[in-house]
Amino acid sequence: MMNVPPRQAARSRAGSSLIETMVLMSVSSTLLLIAVGWIHQSFRLADVLRGHERHHQSLMRLSRQFRDDAHAAQGAEANDSEVVFTIDEVEVRYHAEGNVVRRSLFSESTNAIRAEEIYQLRDRAAVSLSLEEQPQRASLVVYRRGPSESAQEDDRPHDAPVAIPQDLAIRVAVGRWNSFAIDLHANSASRETP
């Protein structure tokens, strides 16, 4: 039996072969690529979720404001892509252009813009505004355009097929608060007369 000096035995076990190093590097790089892919996907998902949240918040604000304006209005008019509510010598105009709804307050005496609010919706959203005459009801529908539809095709009739996905559909009575106040005033007046 040949005795190997301890110093030489330790030297032979201290290194690693080229194959072991290559296997370790390929496994490490694969794990690194997977981790980078997950991080990239999580950033993309976070952006999509933020976009959905902004769209949802815009829809909630638009819905609340449109209902309040319609209920408080003394009258309403409509044309192509616009609905105009008249509230105490102020015109509130809702104008739809593609995926943007613009709410403008005009003074009837000066016809100047007093305030303006813009509701920015997601890219493929489109808005339809309409007004029914008897009984007077205002409608606002936010729906999704398909990938093949262009922005110019966003003027859908309010009786569009149900298969179109809708994000928001409102049909509200114009002047509801005014009629409630008149009824309330008439009831209180009838109680006061003996």
C-alpha positions as a Python dict, from the first residue, in 0.01 Angstrom:
ca = {
    (1, 'M'): (0, 0, 0),
    (2, 'M'): (126, 330, -97),
    (3, 'N'): (91, 615, 143),
    (4, 'V'): (-13, 945, -8),
    (5, 'P'): (108, 1241, 185),
    (6, 'P'): (-183, 1431, 342),
    (7, 'R'): (-88, 1752, 167),
    (8, 'Q'): (-122, 1601, -180),
    (9, 'A'): (-455, 1432, -94),
    (10, 'A'): (-606, 1764, 18),
    (11, 'R'): (-492, 1934, -301),
    (12, 'S'): (-668, 1682, -525),
    (13, 'R'): (-1004, 1724, -345),
    (14, 'A'): (-1004, 2106, -329),
    (15, 'G'): (-1093, 2183, -695),
    (16, 'S'): (-1392, 2107, -917),
    (17, 'S'): (-1399, 1980, -1267),
    (18, 'L'): (-1496, 2183, -1573),
    (19, 'I'): (-1814, 1976, -1618),
    (20, 'E'): (-1928, 2045, -1261),
    (21, 'T'): (-1870, 2417, -1311),
    (22, 'M'): (-2065, 2419, -1641),
    (23, 'V'): (-2361, 2231, -1484),
    (24, 'L'): (-2366, 2473, -1190),
    (25, 'M'): (-2359, 2777, -1422),
    (26, 'S'): (-2637, 2644, -1649),
    (27, 'V'): (-2864, 2565, -1352),
    (28, 'S'): (-2795, 2909, -1200),
    (29, 'S'): (-2864, 3092, -1526),
    (30, 'T'): (-3188, 2897, -1580),
    (31, 'L'): (-3310, 2988, -1232),
    (32, 'L'): (-3210, 3351, -1291),
    (33, 'L'): (-3403, 3363, -1621),
    (34, 'I'): (-3713, 3216, -1454),
    (35, 'A'): (-3691, 3471, -1171),
    (36, 'V'): (-3650, 3763, -1415),
    (37, 'G'): (-3950, 3637, -1617),
    (38, 'W'): (-4166, 3623, -1304),
    (39, 'I'): (-4061, 3973, -1200),
    (40, 'H'): (-4138, 4107, -1549),
    (41, 'Q'): (-4481, 3938, -1551),
    (42, 'S'): (-4560, 4077, -1205),
    (43, 'F'): (-4480, 4432, -1324),
    (44, 'R'): (-4701, 4388, -1629),
    (45, 'L'): (-4983, 4247, -1417),
    (46, 'A'): (-4950, 4539, -1173),
    (47, 'D'): (-4979, 4785, -1465),
    (48, 'V'): (-5291, 4608, -1595),
    (49, 'L'): (-5449, 4608, -1250),
    (50, 'R'): (-5373, 4980, -1204),
    (51, 'G'): (-5537, 5050, -1541),
    (52, 'H'): (-5846, 4851, -1441),
    (53, 'E'): (-5862, 5038, -1110),
    (54, 'R'): (-5837, 5380, -1281),
    (55, 'H'): (-6109, 5277, -1529),
    (56, 'H'): (-6332, 5154, -1246),
    (57, 'Q'): (-6282, 5476, -1046),
    (58, 'S'): (-6364, 5687, -1354),
    (59, 'L'): (-6679, 5483, -1414),
    (60, 'M'): (-6791, 5524, -1052),
    (61, 'R'): (-6736, 5903, -1058),
    (62, 'L'): (-6905, 5936, -1399),
    (63, 'S'): (-7202, 5726, -1289),
    (64, 'R'): (-7256, 5923, -969),
    (65, 'Q'): (-7220, 6263, -1139),
    (66, 'F'): (-7443, 6175, -1436),
    (67, 'R'): (-7720, 6050, -1205),
    (68, 'D'): (-7699, 6357, -981),
    (69, 'D'): (-7707, 6597, -1277),
    (70, 'A'): (-8000, 6419, -1442),
    (71, 'H'): (-8201, 6404, -1118),
    (72, 'A'): (-8142, 6774, -1043),
    (73, 'A'): (-8215, 6897, -1398),
    (74, 'Q'): (-8523, 7096, -1490),
    (75, 'G'): (-8488, 6987, -1852),
    (76, 'A'): (-8263, 6803, -2096),
    (77, 'E'): (-8172, 6805, -2464),
    (78, 'A'): (-7964, 6570, -2676),
    (79, 'N'): (-7784, 6576, -3007),
    (80, 'D'): (-7529, 6348, -3177),
    (81, 'S'): (-7285, 6268, -2897),
    (82, 'E'): (-7399, 6514, -2632),
    (83, 'V'): (-7661, 6540, -2359),
    (84, 'V'): (-7732, 6880, -2204),
    (85, 'F'): (-7901, 6919, -1865),
    (86, 'T'): (-8039, 7256, -1748),
    (87, 'I'): (-7999, 7313, -1375),
    (88, 'D'): (-8079, 7660, -1233),
    (89, 'E'): (-7948, 7876, -1521),
    (90, 'V'): (-7650, 7644, -1572),
    (91, 'E'): (-7610, 7403, -1860),
    (92, 'V'): (-7431, 7079, -1781),
    (93, 'R'): (-7306, 6922, -2103),
    (94, 'Y'): (-7187, 6564, -2133),
    (95, 'H'): (-6992, 6514, -2452),
    (96, 'A'): (-6845, 6178, -2560),
    (97, 'E'): (-6542, 6146, -2787),
    (98, 'G'): (-6418, 5789, -2817),
    (99, 'N'): (-6307, 5678, -2471),
    (100, 'V'): (-6330, 6027, -2314),
    (101, 'V'): (-6638, 6185, -2155),
    (102, 'R'): (-6621, 6559, -2098),
    (103, 'R'): (-6856, 6724, -1844),
    (104, 'S'): (-6873, 7102, -1888),
    (105, 'L'): (-7067, 7359, -1687),
    (106, 'F'): (-7183, 7659, -1893),
    (107, 'S'): (-7345, 7972, -1761),
    (108, 'E'): (-7660, 8038, -1967),
    (109, 'S'): (-7622, 8415, -1937),
    (110, 'T'): (-7261, 8436, -2062),
    (111, 'N'): (-7231, 8097, -2238),
    (112, 'A'): (-6883, 8066, -2088),
    (113, 'I'): (-6736, 7750, -1937),
    (114, 'R'): (-6742, 7772, -1560),
    (115, 'A'): (-6590, 7431, -1491),
    (116, 'E'): (-6491, 7119, -1678),
    (117, 'E'): (-6421, 6762, -1576),
    (118, 'I'): (-6278, 6487, -1797),
    (119, 'Y'): (-6342, 6116, -1744),
    (120, 'Q'): (-6068, 5914, -1916),
    (121, 'L'): (-6174, 5554, -1975),
    (122, 'R'): (-5967, 5258, -2098),
    (123, 'D'): (-5848, 5248, -2460),
    (124, 'R'): (-6113, 5017, -2604),
    (125, 'A'): (-6403, 5182, -2421),
    (126, 'A'): (-6669, 5371, -2614),
    (127, 'V'): (-6956, 5582, -2485),
    (128, 'S'): (-7313, 5621, -2607),
    (129, 'L'): (-7533, 5906, -2478),
    (130, 'S'): (-7906, 5929, -2554),
    (131, 'L'): (-8227, 6087, -2432),
    (132, 'E'): (-8580, 5945, -2436),
    (133, 'E'): (-8857, 6203, -2456),
    (134, 'Q'): (-9165, 6055, -2283),
    (135, 'P'): (-9104, 6003, -1996),
    (136, 'Q'): (-8780, 6194, -2016),
    (137, 'R'): (-8491, 5961, -1934),
    (138, 'A'): (-8121, 6003, -2003),
    (139, 'S'): (-7904, 5705, -2087),
    (140, 'L'): (-7529, 5659, -2070),
    (141, 'V'): (-7370, 5332, -2182),
    (142, 'V'): (-6998, 5252, -2169),
    (143, 'Y'): (-6917, 4944, -2372),
    (144, 'R'): (-6607, 4772, -2506),
    (145, 'R'): (-6512, 4789, -2871),
    (146, 'G'): (-6376, 4474, -3027),
    (147, 'P'): (-6016, 4457, -3150),
    (148, 'S'): (-6127, 4496, -3514),
    (149, 'E'): (-6339, 4809, -3449),
    (150, 'S'): (-6184, 5149, -3500),
    (151, 'A'): (-6241, 5455, -3286),
    (152, 'Q'): (-6467, 5606, -3556),
    (153, 'E'): (-6715, 5320, -3518),
    (154, 'D'): (-6797, 5407, -3156),
    (155, 'D'): (-7135, 5570, -3225),
    (156, 'R'): (-7352, 5269, -3156),
    (157, 'P'): (-7727, 5306, -3122),
    (158, 'H'): (-7858, 5278, -2767),
    (159, 'D'): (-8045, 4961, -2870),
    (160, 'A'): (-7722, 4782, -2972),
    (161, 'P'): (-7715, 4403, -2933),
    (162, 'V'): (-7681, 4269, -2581),
    (163, 'A'): (-7377, 4057, -2677),
    (164, 'I'): (-7154, 4367, -2659),
    (165, 'P'): (-6980, 4370, -2319),
    (166, 'Q'): (-7086, 4675, -2118),
    (167, 'D'): (-6888, 4829, -1835),
    (168, 'L'): (-7163, 5072, -1736),
    (169, 'A'): (-7527, 5118, -1832),
    (170, 'I'): (-7734, 5397, -1674),
    (171, 'R'): (-8091, 5496, -1751),
    (172, 'V'): (-8206, 5773, -1521),
    (173, 'A'): (-8518, 5990, -1490),
    (174, 'V'): (-8457, 6358, -1565),
    (175, 'G'): (-8580, 6598, -1295),
    (176, 'R'): (-8655, 6329, -1038),
    (177, 'W'): (-8548, 6544, -744),
    (178, 'N'): (-8756, 6835, -873),
    (179, 'S'): (-9072, 6625, -893),
    (180, 'F'): (-8999, 6487, -546),
    (181, 'A'): (-8961, 6841, -408),
    (182, 'I'): (-9286, 6950, -577),
    (183, 'D'): (-9468, 6647, -432),
    (184, 'L'): (-9318, 6713, -90),
    (185, 'H'): (-9418, 7080, -106),
    (186, 'A'): (-9774, 6992, -220),
    (187, 'N'): (-9811, 6739, 65),
    (188, 'S'): (-9689, 6988, 327),
    (189, 'A'): (-9918, 7261, 186),
    (190, 'S'): (-10223, 7031, 195),
    (191, 'R'): (-10152, 6948, 560),
    (192, 'E'): (-10131, 7318, 655),
    (193, 'T'): (-10470, 7414, 508),
    (194, 'P'): (-10760, 7338, 746),
}
